């Protein structure tokens, strides 16, 4: 079969730009479509192409496509969901093809894609289930696959949730990085390491923060790729400057993480590595990160989220400000750069912005990234806040818009948020925080 996998373009709308002319608040994603490369890796025996509309906005034009597809697969996060629907409608009309939708939003709210031009919705980790769907279609069978919503009869058939296991990782099939080789120079991470390749070492998470949609991908399970497969994938990405391990928590299993560091060093890899970690893992295992520093860990991505223990508890973060500060100290002592994610709540007042800005300036965090608290459908936060939501259009769910009412006047909130973003960017360009300079 001819299978076309489509990554939607950078999309999403901006309230501060549309309403107040504030054009400096933008989130542009430049990473490769690893989810589609992963699906393609388990489609041996079929003709597969990936169209990455983020890297090539004209990728669906007739002269760009290698074939007329028998099946189209689309992925997308929440702010891309409306765009995915528009593309699905267009491609169904254009090719009279089967249309399959998956990705984060499909996993959180599969019913959103119940449209006449969508045939199947793949929820959660789809590397194995999508292949099972393709096999059933090729054999002329009616698919009855756990984790896949069948919409072909016009009315959704009974949905069977999938119990995800290590088998869903299909470790013996590497991602098809070659299918987007022509865009490799466009896949960069500003402030981290230039041309960047993505590798997954795990899926799911060991925790359940209320705002996070990642647990939906594996029905709250934490699944580890074999370390041999991780090393294999790193080896494939020879033409990149940096390897980004894209898991929610690369170090969810400490012994596995230590073994992976050993294997990377034994294989002689010398590329800088970037990985996600929880601050409590750093504090509990400083020797592990000393070991990973030797293996090439150059930057750690940590969701600090808030600078108030009360607010951290509300998010079910299961961490404290004191733990976050100690993790920063440990990583900086090891020479590991820190990418720090923070959450700006719509109920912030001026004092909250000032406190966050002061913390960031004094912290030693190399690249602070503040995002606006956004209740994504399918998360506990959404259920808690849904009565407060005043913006239902998913185009605005970009983590840079307040979709519930702000406590400050809205225009002032966005001006203050824009100023915070500008100061964070200035900190990156200045080469460090005040705390770092005082220690020089």
GROMACS .gro file of C-alpha atoms in nm, residues 1-6 35-44 46-50 69-75 97-103 119-138 143 145-149 162 164 167-170:
model
   67
    1UNK     CA    1   0.000   0.000   0.000
    2UNK     CA    2   0.100   0.362  -0.052
    3UNK     CA    3   0.098   0.530   0.289
    4UNK     CA    4   0.135   0.905   0.328
    5UNK     CA    5   0.212   1.038   0.678
    6UNK     CA    6   0.152   1.410   0.731
   35UNK     CA    7   0.613   1.008   1.586
   36UNK     CA    8   0.571   0.967   1.209
   37UNK     CA    9   0.925   0.841   1.160
   38UNK     CA   10   0.848   0.583   1.429
   39UNK     CA   11   0.524   0.472   1.260
   40UNK     CA   12   0.705   0.446   0.928
   41UNK     CA   13   0.970   0.225   1.085
   42UNK     CA   14   0.712  -0.047   1.142
   43UNK     CA   15   0.562  -0.036   0.793
   44UNK     CA   16   0.809  -0.260   0.614
   46UNK     CA   17   0.476  -0.076   0.208
   47UNK     CA   18   0.565   0.243   0.022
   48UNK     CA   19   0.580   0.518   0.284
   49UNK     CA   20   0.638   0.893   0.255
   50UNK     CA   21   0.640   1.165   0.521
   69UNK     CA   22  -0.191   0.749  -0.124
   70UNK     CA   23  -0.408   0.453  -0.033
   71UNK     CA   24  -0.390   0.560   0.332
   72UNK     CA   25  -0.318   0.900   0.486
   73UNK     CA   26  -0.206   0.925   0.847
   74UNK     CA   27  -0.209   1.259   1.030
   75UNK     CA   28  -0.079   1.354   1.372
   97UNK     CA   29  -0.830   0.771   0.040
   98UNK     CA   30  -0.860   0.619   0.386
   99UNK     CA   31  -0.781   0.882   0.650
  100UNK     CA   32  -0.635   0.794   0.991
  101UNK     CA   33  -0.573   1.049   1.268
  102UNK     CA   34  -0.347   0.998   1.571
  103UNK     CA   35  -0.121   1.194   1.804
  119UNK     CA   36  -1.207   0.674   0.897
  120UNK     CA   37  -1.004   0.574   1.202
  121UNK     CA   38  -0.858   0.742   1.511
  122UNK     CA   39  -0.549   0.581   1.663
  123UNK     CA   40  -0.516   0.663   2.030
  124UNK     CA   41  -0.197   0.650   2.233
  125UNK     CA   42   0.125   0.485   2.126
  126UNK     CA   43   0.044   0.372   1.771
  127UNK     CA   44   0.355   0.205   1.632
  128UNK     CA   45   0.207  -0.144   1.666
  129UNK     CA   46  -0.166  -0.068   1.646
  130UNK     CA   47  -0.128   0.135   1.324
  131UNK     CA   48   0.057  -0.156   1.164
  132UNK     CA   49  -0.219  -0.390   1.279
  133UNK     CA   50  -0.471  -0.157   1.116
  134UNK     CA   51  -0.278  -0.154   0.788
  135UNK     CA   52  -0.249  -0.534   0.792
  136UNK     CA   53  -0.624  -0.572   0.846
  137UNK     CA   54  -0.706  -0.325   0.568
  138UNK     CA   55  -0.468  -0.495   0.326
  143UNK     CA   56  -1.042  -0.389   1.182
  145UNK     CA   57  -0.812  -0.332   1.717
  146UNK     CA   58  -0.783  -0.214   2.076
  147UNK     CA   59  -0.691   0.154   2.092
  148UNK     CA   60  -0.838   0.240   1.751
  149UNK     CA   61  -1.173   0.414   1.704
  162UNK     CA   62  -0.564  -0.058   2.469
  164UNK     CA   63  -0.007  -0.086   2.637
  167UNK     CA   64   0.534  -0.494   2.263
  168UNK     CA   65   0.380  -0.162   2.152
  169UNK     CA   66   0.730  -0.012   2.134
  170UNK     CA   67   0.833  -0.256   1.856
   0.00000   0.00000   0.00000
